[in-house]
Short mmCIF file of C-alpha atoms and ligand atoms in Angstrom, two decimals:
data_model
loop_
_atom_site.label_atom_id
_atom_site.label_comp_id
_atom_site.label_asym_id
_atom_site.label_seq_id
_atom_site.Cartn_x
_atom_site.Cartn_y
_atom_site.Cartn_z
CA MET A 1 -12.41 6.91 -15.11
CA GLU A 2 -13.90 10.16 -13.96
CA LYS A 3 -12.09 12.13 -11.34
CA ASN A 4 -12.76 12.29 -7.65
CA LYS A 5 -15.30 14.94 -6.81
CA ASP A 6 -15.94 14.60 -3.11
CA ASP A 7 -14.97 16.71 -0.12
CA GLY A 8 -15.42 20.05 -1.85
CA SER A 9 -12.11 19.95 -3.74
CA ASN A 10 -11.83 22.62 -6.38
CA LYS A 11 -11.96 21.73 -10.02
CA GLU A 12 -8.53 23.07 -10.86
CA GLN A 13 -6.87 20.76 -8.35
CA GLU A 14 -8.80 17.82 -9.68
CA GLU A 15 -7.54 18.42 -13.14
CA GLU A 16 -3.94 18.69 -12.02
CA GLN A 17 -3.76 15.30 -10.35
CA VAL A 18 -6.01 12.30 -10.11
CA VAL A 19 -5.46 9.82 -7.28
CA ASN A 20 -8.00 7.10 -6.62
CA PRO A 21 -7.86 3.30 -6.33
CA TRP A 22 -7.78 2.94 -10.12
CA VAL A 23 -6.00 5.98 -11.51
CA VAL A 24 -2.90 7.82 -10.33
CA SER A 25 -1.83 10.50 -12.78
CA VAL A 26 -0.63 14.08 -12.97
CA LYS A 27 -1.24 16.48 -15.80
CA ASP A 28 1.59 17.49 -18.14
CA GLY A 29 4.27 15.28 -16.63
CA GLY A 30 4.16 17.04 -13.22
CA LYS A 31 4.85 15.32 -9.90
CA ILE A 32 2.23 14.17 -7.42
CA ASP A 33 1.76 16.92 -4.85
CA TYR A 34 1.27 15.02 -1.59
CA ASP A 35 0.55 18.16 0.45
CA LYS A 36 -2.37 18.91 -1.81
CA LEU A 37 -3.57 15.34 -1.47
CA ILE A 38 -3.54 15.61 2.32
CA ASP A 39 -5.64 18.77 2.06
CA LYS A 40 -7.99 17.34 -0.49
CA PHE A 41 -8.54 14.02 1.29
CA GLY A 42 -8.60 15.59 4.75
CA CYS A 43 -6.04 13.31 6.38
CA GLN A 44 -3.18 14.41 8.64
CA ARG A 45 0.56 14.54 8.06
CA LEU A 46 2.50 11.94 10.03
CA ASP A 47 4.80 14.08 12.13
CA GLN A 48 7.98 13.31 14.04
CA SER A 49 6.22 13.19 17.42
CA LEU A 50 4.15 10.18 16.28
CA ILE A 51 7.26 8.46 14.94
CA ASP A 52 8.99 9.04 18.28
CA ARG A 53 5.99 7.57 20.08
CA VAL A 54 6.14 4.43 17.92
CA GLU A 55 9.79 4.03 18.89
CA ARG A 56 9.07 4.55 22.57
CA LEU A 57 6.06 2.23 22.70
CA THR A 58 7.64 -0.63 20.76
CA GLY A 59 11.25 -0.28 21.85
CA ARG A 60 12.30 -0.63 18.19
CA SER A 61 13.97 1.89 15.96
CA PRO A 62 11.48 3.28 13.47
CA HIS A 63 11.23 1.46 10.15
CA VAL A 64 13.12 3.07 7.27
CA PHE A 65 9.74 3.86 5.64
CA LEU A 66 8.87 5.95 8.72
CA ARG A 67 12.29 7.59 9.00
CA ARG A 68 12.28 8.64 5.36
CA GLY A 69 8.65 9.81 5.24
CA VAL A 70 7.46 7.07 2.84
CA PHE A 71 4.49 6.66 5.18
CA PHE A 72 3.58 10.32 5.38
CA ALA A 73 -0.13 10.61 6.22
CA HIS A 74 -2.57 9.13 8.68
CA ARG A 75 -6.04 9.21 10.14
CA ASP A 76 -6.36 8.74 13.90
CA PHE A 77 -3.02 6.95 14.23
CA GLY A 78 -2.49 8.94 17.44
CA GLU A 79 -5.67 7.41 18.90
CA ILE A 80 -4.40 3.91 18.15
CA LEU A 81 -1.19 4.75 20.01
CA ASP A 82 -3.15 6.34 22.90
CA SER A 83 -5.22 3.23 23.43
CA TYR A 84 -2.21 0.94 22.96
CA GLU A 85 -0.46 2.92 25.65
CA ARG A 86 -3.43 2.32 27.94
CA GLY A 87 -3.03 -1.42 27.33
CA ASP A 88 -5.64 -1.90 24.58
CA LYS A 89 -4.46 -3.80 21.54
CA PHE A 90 -5.67 -3.30 17.98
CA TYR A 91 -5.61 -5.32 14.78
CA LEU A 92 -4.11 -4.58 11.38
CA TYR A 93 -5.97 -4.83 8.09
CA THR A 94 -4.46 -4.56 4.64
CA GLY A 95 -5.05 -6.10 1.22
CA ARG A 96 -4.23 -6.77 -2.38
CA GLY A 97 -6.30 -6.80 -5.56
CA PRO A 98 -4.83 -9.71 -7.52
CA SER A 99 -4.53 -8.22 -10.99
CA SER A 100 -1.22 -9.78 -12.02
CA GLU A 101 0.68 -13.03 -11.62
CA SER A 102 3.06 -11.52 -9.07
CA LEU A 103 3.58 -8.40 -7.00
CA HIS A 104 5.79 -5.51 -8.05
CA LEU A 105 8.12 -3.59 -5.77
CA GLY A 106 5.48 -0.93 -5.06
CA HIS A 107 3.14 -3.55 -3.60
CA LEU A 108 5.88 -4.66 -1.26
CA ILE A 109 5.85 -1.26 0.47
CA PRO A 110 2.63 -1.70 2.49
CA PHE A 111 3.28 -5.40 3.09
CA LEU A 112 6.83 -4.94 4.38
CA PHE A 113 5.64 -2.10 6.57
CA THR A 114 2.68 -4.12 7.85
CA LYS A 115 5.04 -6.94 8.81
CA TYR A 116 7.12 -4.45 10.78
CA LEU A 117 3.99 -3.17 12.57
CA GLN A 118 2.84 -6.73 13.32
CA ASP A 119 6.21 -7.65 14.83
CA ALA A 120 6.64 -4.36 16.70
CA PHE A 121 3.15 -4.21 18.25
CA LYS A 122 2.49 -7.97 18.38
CA VAL A 123 -1.01 -7.75 16.96
CA PRO A 124 -3.18 -9.82 14.62
CA LEU A 125 -3.53 -9.04 10.94
CA VAL A 126 -6.21 -9.72 8.34
CA ILE A 127 -5.28 -9.53 4.66
CA GLN A 128 -8.07 -9.22 2.12
CA LEU A 129 -7.52 -10.52 -1.43
CA THR A 130 -10.12 -8.71 -3.52
CA ASP A 131 -10.31 -11.27 -6.32
CA ASP A 132 -13.91 -10.11 -6.90
CA GLU A 133 -12.71 -6.49 -7.41
CA LYS A 134 -10.16 -7.45 -10.04
CA CYS A 135 -12.60 -9.83 -11.73
CA MET A 136 -14.92 -6.84 -12.21
CA TRP A 137 -12.39 -4.11 -13.02
CA LYS A 138 -9.91 -6.08 -15.09
CA ASN A 139 -12.48 -8.27 -16.82
CA LEU A 140 -10.83 -11.46 -15.57
CA SER A 141 -12.85 -14.66 -15.22
CA VAL A 142 -13.84 -15.66 -11.69
CA GLU A 143 -11.55 -18.68 -11.87
CA GLU A 144 -8.55 -16.68 -13.13
CA SER A 145 -9.00 -14.06 -10.39
CA GLN A 146 -9.08 -16.80 -7.77
CA ARG A 147 -5.95 -18.38 -9.20
CA LEU A 148 -4.12 -15.03 -9.14
CA ALA A 149 -5.25 -14.45 -5.55
CA ARG A 150 -3.60 -17.68 -4.47
CA GLU A 151 -0.42 -16.87 -6.40
CA ASN A 152 -0.33 -13.41 -4.82
CA ALA A 153 -0.90 -14.94 -1.38
CA LYS A 154 2.43 -16.75 -1.81
CA ASP A 155 4.22 -13.46 -2.46
CA ILE A 156 2.52 -11.92 0.56
CA ILE A 157 3.41 -14.83 2.84
CA ALA A 158 7.00 -14.55 1.57
CA CYS A 159 7.16 -11.11 3.25
CA GLY A 160 7.46 -13.04 6.50
CA PHE A 161 4.08 -12.70 8.23
CA ASP A 162 3.57 -14.60 11.46
CA ILE A 163 1.23 -17.54 10.76
CA SER A 164 -0.03 -17.52 14.35
CA ARG A 165 -1.29 -13.94 13.99
CA THR A 166 -2.34 -13.68 10.34
CA PHE A 167 -5.53 -14.54 8.47
CA ILE A 168 -5.50 -14.15 4.68
CA PHE A 169 -8.82 -14.43 2.87
CA SER A 170 -10.18 -14.31 -0.66
CA ASP A 171 -13.48 -12.48 -1.04
CA PHE A 172 -14.88 -15.26 -3.24
CA ASP A 173 -14.23 -17.75 -0.45
CA TYR A 174 -14.96 -15.74 2.67
CA VAL A 175 -17.80 -13.28 1.99
CA GLY A 176 -20.94 -14.40 3.83
CA GLY A 177 -22.22 -14.65 7.39
CA ASP A 178 -21.29 -11.79 9.70
CA PHE A 179 -19.04 -10.23 7.06
CA TYR A 180 -21.99 -10.01 4.69
CA LYS A 181 -24.28 -8.62 7.38
CA ASN A 182 -21.80 -5.78 7.87
CA MET A 183 -21.67 -5.20 4.11
CA VAL A 184 -25.42 -4.71 4.05
CA ARG A 185 -25.27 -2.38 7.07
CA VAL A 186 -22.69 -0.26 5.24
CA ALA A 187 -24.44 -0.36 1.86
CA LYS A 188 -27.66 0.98 3.41
CA CYS A 189 -25.82 4.10 4.60
CA VAL A 190 -24.25 5.12 1.27
CA THR A 191 -26.42 6.76 -1.36
CA TYR A 192 -25.66 6.32 -5.04
CA ASN A 193 -24.86 10.04 -5.26
CA LYS A 194 -22.35 9.72 -2.44
CA ALA A 195 -20.68 6.75 -4.15
CA VAL A 196 -20.46 8.72 -7.40
CA GLY A 197 -18.92 11.62 -5.47
CA ILE A 198 -16.28 9.46 -3.83
CA PHE A 199 -15.43 7.00 -6.58
CA GLY A 200 -16.44 8.79 -9.77
CA PHE A 201 -18.71 6.03 -11.08
CA THR A 202 -20.49 6.87 -14.31
CA GLY A 203 -23.68 5.64 -15.91
CA GLU A 204 -21.64 3.26 -18.05
CA ASP A 205 -20.09 1.44 -15.08
CA HIS A 206 -21.75 -1.88 -14.36
CA ILE A 207 -23.50 -2.26 -11.04
CA GLY A 208 -20.88 -4.74 -9.81
CA LYS A 209 -18.48 -1.82 -9.42
CA VAL A 210 -21.03 0.29 -7.58
CA SER A 211 -21.71 -2.55 -5.16
CA PHE A 212 -18.06 -3.28 -4.41
CA PRO A 213 -16.95 -0.60 -1.87
CA PRO A 214 -18.75 -2.15 1.16
CA ILE A 215 -16.71 -5.33 0.56
CA GLN A 216 -13.44 -3.46 1.07
CA ALA A 217 -14.96 -1.46 3.94
CA VAL A 218 -16.07 -4.16 6.34
CA PRO A 219 -12.79 -5.87 7.22
CA SER A 220 -12.33 -2.62 9.21
CA PHE A 221 -14.89 -3.96 11.70
CA PRO A 222 -13.88 -6.76 14.08
CA SER A 223 -17.34 -8.35 14.00
CA SER A 224 -16.67 -9.32 10.35
CA PHE A 225 -14.29 -11.96 11.74
CA PRO A 226 -16.20 -13.88 14.44
CA HIS A 227 -13.61 -16.70 14.44
CA LEU A 228 -10.99 -14.14 15.51
CA PHE A 229 -12.65 -11.33 17.42
CA SER A 230 -15.90 -12.71 18.82
CA GLY A 231 -16.94 -10.65 21.86
CA ASN A 232 -14.33 -8.00 21.02
CA ASP A 233 -16.48 -5.63 18.96
CA ARG A 234 -14.70 -2.50 20.25
CA LEU A 235 -11.25 -3.62 19.05
CA ARG A 236 -9.69 -0.87 16.97
CA CYS A 237 -8.41 -1.39 13.44
CA LEU A 238 -5.33 0.17 11.79
CA ILE A 239 -5.00 0.03 8.00
CA PRO A 240 -1.58 0.44 6.36
CA CYS A 241 -1.87 1.16 2.61
CA ALA A 242 -0.79 3.60 -0.07
CA ILE A 243 -2.90 6.75 -0.30
CA ASP A 244 -4.72 5.53 -3.44
CA GLN A 245 -6.94 3.38 -1.19
CA ASP A 246 -8.06 6.36 0.90
CA PRO A 247 -11.45 6.82 -0.84
CA TYR A 248 -12.64 3.40 0.35
CA PHE A 249 -11.81 4.28 3.90
CA ARG A 250 -13.20 7.82 3.82
CA MET A 251 -16.48 6.13 3.02
CA THR A 252 -15.94 3.53 5.76
CA ARG A 253 -15.11 6.15 8.38
CA ASP A 254 -18.14 8.17 7.43
CA VAL A 255 -20.44 5.18 7.94
CA ALA A 256 -18.80 3.52 10.98
CA PRO A 257 -20.31 5.60 13.81
CA ARG A 258 -23.76 5.39 12.21
CA ILE A 259 -23.71 1.60 12.57
CA GLY A 260 -22.15 1.63 16.03
CA TYR A 261 -18.53 0.86 15.14
CA HIS A 262 -15.17 2.58 15.66
CA LYS A 263 -13.77 4.36 12.64
CA PRO A 264 -10.71 2.51 11.32
CA ALA A 265 -7.41 4.37 11.60
CA LEU A 266 -5.07 4.61 8.63
CA ILE A 267 -1.37 5.00 8.01
CA GLU A 268 -0.74 5.89 4.39
CA SER A 269 2.28 5.81 2.11
CA SER A 270 3.29 7.74 -0.95
CA PHE A 271 3.79 5.78 -4.17
CA PHE A 272 6.82 3.87 -5.24
CA PRO A 273 7.02 5.60 -8.62
CA ALA A 274 6.99 4.13 -12.09
CA LEU A 275 10.39 3.67 -13.73
CA GLN A 276 9.44 6.48 -16.09
CA GLY A 277 9.04 9.08 -13.32
CA GLU A 278 6.95 10.40 -10.48
CA THR A 279 3.89 11.33 -12.49
CA GLY A 280 2.41 7.95 -11.68
CA LYS A 281 2.73 4.94 -9.42
CA MET A 282 4.41 1.72 -10.36
CA ASN A 283 1.54 -0.05 -12.06
CA ALA A 284 1.08 -3.79 -12.51
CA SER A 285 -0.94 -3.18 -15.68
CA VAL A 286 1.96 -1.35 -17.37
CA PRO A 287 4.79 -3.93 -17.41
CA CYS A 288 7.60 -1.58 -18.48
CA SER A 289 6.71 0.74 -15.56
CA ALA A 290 7.36 -1.96 -13.00
CA ILE A 291 9.93 -4.29 -11.49
CA TYR A 292 8.26 -7.49 -10.37
CA VAL A 293 9.36 -9.63 -7.48
CA THR A 294 9.77 -12.45 -10.00
CA ASP A 295 12.09 -10.54 -12.37
CA SER A 296 15.50 -12.10 -13.10
CA ALA A 297 18.71 -10.23 -12.27
CA LYS A 298 19.09 -9.54 -15.99
CA GLN A 299 15.55 -8.14 -16.32
CA ILE A 300 16.14 -5.82 -13.34
CA LYS A 301 19.41 -4.61 -14.83
CA ASP A 302 17.89 -4.07 -18.28
CA LYS A 303 14.79 -2.28 -16.96
CA ILE A 304 16.77 0.09 -14.78
CA ASN A 305 19.37 0.85 -17.40
CA ARG A 306 16.77 1.31 -20.11
CA TYR A 307 13.75 2.90 -18.42
CA ALA A 308 14.69 4.43 -15.03
CA PHE A 309 14.28 8.16 -15.59
CA SER A 310 17.53 9.96 -14.90
CA GLY A 311 18.04 13.45 -13.51
CA GLY A 312 21.61 13.37 -14.85
CA GLN A 313 22.71 15.82 -17.53
CA ASP A 314 22.96 15.01 -21.24
CA SER A 315 26.75 14.92 -21.44
CA ILE A 316 29.46 14.08 -18.94
CA GLU A 317 30.83 17.63 -19.20
CA LEU A 318 27.45 19.18 -18.37
CA HIS A 319 26.87 16.63 -15.63
CA ARG A 320 30.21 17.40 -13.98
CA LYS A 321 29.34 21.09 -14.20
CA HIS A 322 25.69 21.11 -13.05
CA GLY A 323 25.22 17.80 -11.24
CA ALA A 324 22.09 15.65 -11.31
CA ASN A 325 18.60 16.94 -10.63
CA LEU A 326 17.73 14.73 -7.68
CA GLU A 327 14.15 15.98 -7.62
CA VAL A 328 13.27 14.00 -10.74
CA ASP A 329 15.83 11.22 -10.62
CA ILE A 330 14.23 7.78 -10.25
CA PRO A 331 17.34 5.81 -9.18
CA ILE A 332 17.75 8.18 -6.22
CA LYS A 333 14.06 7.88 -5.35
CA TYR A 334 14.26 4.08 -5.42
CA LEU A 335 17.38 4.07 -3.25
CA GLY A 336 15.44 6.25 -0.80
CA PHE A 337 12.96 3.40 -0.36
CA PHE A 338 15.30 0.45 -0.32
CA LEU A 339 18.88 1.42 0.59
CA GLU A 340 18.78 1.10 4.37
CA ASP A 341 22.13 2.69 5.15
CA ASP A 342 21.40 6.38 5.82
CA ALA A 343 25.06 7.40 5.55
CA GLU A 344 25.56 5.72 2.18
CA LEU A 345 22.36 7.25 0.82
CA GLU A 346 23.44 10.69 1.93
CA HIS A 347 26.87 10.19 0.36
CA ILE A 348 25.34 9.17 -2.99
CA ARG A 349 22.92 12.11 -2.93
CA LYS A 350 25.75 14.53 -2.29
CA GLU A 351 28.16 13.15 -4.86
CA TYR A 352 25.54 12.65 -7.56
CA GLY A 353 23.94 16.04 -6.93
CA ALA A 354 27.35 17.68 -7.26
CA GLY A 355 28.13 15.84 -10.51
CA ARG A 356 31.01 13.83 -9.09
CA MET A 357 29.01 10.61 -9.46
CA LEU A 358 27.47 9.64 -12.79
CA THR A 359 24.02 8.18 -13.47
CA GLY A 360 25.63 4.87 -14.51
CA GLU A 361 27.29 4.51 -11.12
CA VAL A 362 24.08 5.26 -9.21
CA LYS A 363 22.13 2.85 -11.39
CA LYS A 364 24.75 0.18 -10.77
CA ARG A 365 24.31 0.51 -6.99
CA LEU A 366 20.53 0.49 -7.38
CA ILE A 367 20.69 -2.69 -9.48
CA GLU A 368 22.69 -4.37 -6.69
CA VAL A 369 20.24 -3.26 -3.99
CA LEU A 370 17.11 -4.30 -5.87
CA THR A 371 18.56 -7.57 -7.14
CA ASP A 372 19.40 -8.49 -3.58
CA ILE A 373 15.87 -7.74 -2.38
CA VAL A 374 14.24 -9.60 -5.25
CA GLU A 375 16.53 -12.63 -4.92
CA ARG A 376 15.81 -12.83 -1.18
CA HIS A 377 12.11 -12.53 -1.89
CA LYS A 378 12.27 -15.29 -4.51
CA ARG A 379 14.00 -17.64 -2.08
CA ALA A 380 11.37 -16.89 0.58
CA ARG A 381 8.58 -17.44 -1.95
CA ALA A 382 10.04 -20.76 -3.11
CA ALA A 383 9.80 -21.94 0.50
CA VAL A 384 6.05 -21.19 0.68
CA THR A 385 4.18 -24.47 0.25
CA ASP A 386 0.55 -25.03 -0.72
CA GLU A 387 -0.07 -26.31 2.81
CA MET A 388 1.19 -23.01 4.21
CA VAL A 389 -1.17 -21.08 1.93
CA ASP A 390 -4.04 -23.32 3.07
CA THR A 391 -3.17 -22.69 6.71
CA PHE A 392 -2.89 -18.90 6.35
CA MET A 393 -6.25 -18.92 4.54
CA ALA A 394 -8.05 -21.33 6.89
CA VAL A 395 -10.94 -19.82 8.86
CA ARG A 396 -9.51 -20.60 12.28
CA PRO A 397 -9.07 -19.02 15.69
CA LEU A 398 -5.65 -17.52 16.43
CA PRO A 399 -5.34 -18.18 20.16
CA ASN A 400 -1.97 -16.45 20.67
CA MET A 401 -2.50 -13.52 18.36
CA PHE A 402 -1.96 -10.84 21.00
CA SER A 403 0.94 -12.40 22.88
P1 TYM B 501 -3.57 -3.15 -4.97
O1 TYM B 501 -3.46 -4.60 -5.29
O2 TYM B 501 -3.71 -2.18 -6.08
O3 TYM B 501 -2.32 -2.72 -4.12
C1 TYM B 501 -1.93 -3.45 -2.97
C2 TYM B 501 -1.33 -2.50 -1.95
O4 TYM B 501 -0.20 -1.86 -2.52
C3 TYM B 501 -0.36 -0.45 -2.52
N1 TYM B 501 0.29 0.03 -3.73
C4 TYM B 501 1.42 0.75 -3.72
N2 TYM B 501 2.15 1.22 -2.71
C5 TYM B 501 3.25 1.96 -3.00
N3 TYM B 501 3.63 2.23 -4.27
C6 TYM B 501 2.92 1.76 -5.34
N4 TYM B 501 3.33 2.01 -6.57
C7 TYM B 501 1.75 0.98 -5.07
N5 TYM B 501 0.81 0.38 -5.86
C8 TYM B 501 -0.07 -0.21 -5.02
C9 TYM B 501 -1.86 -0.21 -2.45
O5 TYM B 501 -2.18 1.03 -1.89
C10 TYM B 501 -2.29 -1.37 -1.56
O6 TYM B 501 -2.05 -1.04 -0.20
N6 TYM B 501 -8.36 -2.67 -3.52
C11 TYM B 501 -7.00 -2.98 -3.04
C12 TYM B 501 -6.92 -4.25 -2.21
C13 TYM B 501 -7.34 -4.04 -0.78
C14 TYM B 501 -6.67 -3.24 0.19
C15 TYM B 501 -7.44 -3.35 1.37
C16 TYM B 501 -5.50 -2.48 0.15
C17 TYM B 501 -8.44 -4.56 -0.17
N7 TYM B 501 -8.51 -4.17 1.13
C18 TYM B 501 -7.03 -2.68 2.55
C19 TYM B 501 -5.09 -1.83 1.30
C20 TYM B 501 -5.87 -1.92 2.48
C21 TYM B 501 -6.07 -3.10 -4.24
O7 TYM B 501 -6.48 -3.37 -5.34
O8 TYM B 501 -4.75 -2.93 -3.92
#
C-alpha cells in the first residue's frame, strides 16, 4: 500500500511512519510518534480541560482511557460538549471491519470507550460492520464476510451496549435508500485525485476499493438512518475510533458542509500495540501479534511469556543495576491500558523501572489482568443469543434512545 500523501505532509515524515486504515508501521523499529501524527493529520490534542468538562457534564469520573491519554486526539469534541451543555444531544458512530473470527484486545479499546460514552451521555449509537470492505481488501467471499460480521457482532454486543439505544448494521444488509443517496452525494464531491491523495490508491487497486470510502463516511450523517433520526437532520455525530480511521473522516469532514451537513466530530485513540512492540498496532491478520478475546488462559500466558517485548535487561544482575526500560516495555504498556488501579500501576512502574521487580513478575501480573478481562468477555459473549443479534441489527425505531 502506498503511503498517505495528503495535507501537505513532507516526504521524510511519510517515510518514517505510515498510519492509514490498512497499514500502521514505523521505519527501522522506531515508535509511532503521535505528536507528528496530530500535526500531519491536522487534529487537536485532547487536553485536560476537555476531560474535566466530560467529568462535569456527565457527573462520572473520566474513563481510564481518558485519564491515561489512550484517547489523545480529537476533532471538534469541544463543540459536541458545547452543544450538549446547551441541551442538544448527539449520537455516536463507530464500527468494525470483520476480518477475523473474533476481536483482539486492541479492537476492544474503541468499543469499551464507546460504551462508557453511551452510558455517560445517554445517547444513541450506530455501529457499522463493513463486511463489504473486508470482502474487498481481504479477498473474502461475500458469504464469509457476512458470517464474520455476525460473529463479530456477538463480541461487540458482549461489551455491554444498551439494546434500547444501539443499532448495529452490516453494509451488505443495510446499504440502500437514504443511506445510498448520501453515498452518492459524497461520492460526487471527491475527485479520484483527492481519493488517491488521502488513501494512496494505485492503478492496480480494483475500483471496489476506490468506491468504498463514501460507505464509511455516511453513517456520520443522521439522515442515513431515517428509522432513527427522521426530522433530526442537524443532530451532531461523534465518532470514537483509533487514529488509523482518520483518513475516512478527513474526507467526510471536507465534504459535509458542501452537502449541507454538520461535520462529524471525532475522539481518537492511540494503538494498543502488537506483542512485539510499539512499531505497529495489534493486528488481526498477524496472529502472533495479538491476543484475541477468545484465547484460552493458557494461550494468553504463552503469548505473553513468549512474545511480549520486554524492556528488562539481559541478566538479573544488569536488571537490578539498570532497571527496565519502560519506554519500550510491552507488559507495562498493556497494564497502562487495562490495570485500572492507578496506585498499583504507579508502584509497578517504579519498582520495575528501578530493577527491584523483574520482567517475570510484571508479566505474571499482566497475565492475571488480561485473563480476567478475557474470561469476563467470554462469559458475556456466551450469553449473547442469536435473537439478541437479530434485535440489535433490526431496522427499528429506538423510542427511548435519548432518555
Ligand atoms: P477495524 O475492524 O480495523 O477496527 C475496529 C476498531 O478498532 C480500532 N483498532 C484499534 N484500536 C486500538 N488499538 C489497536 N491495535 C486497534 N486496531 C484497530 C479501529 O480504529 C476501529 O475503531 N473500517 C473500519 C470499520 C469502521 C469504523 C467506522 C471504525 C467502519 N466505520 C467508524 C471506526 C469508526 C475497520 O476496518 O476497523
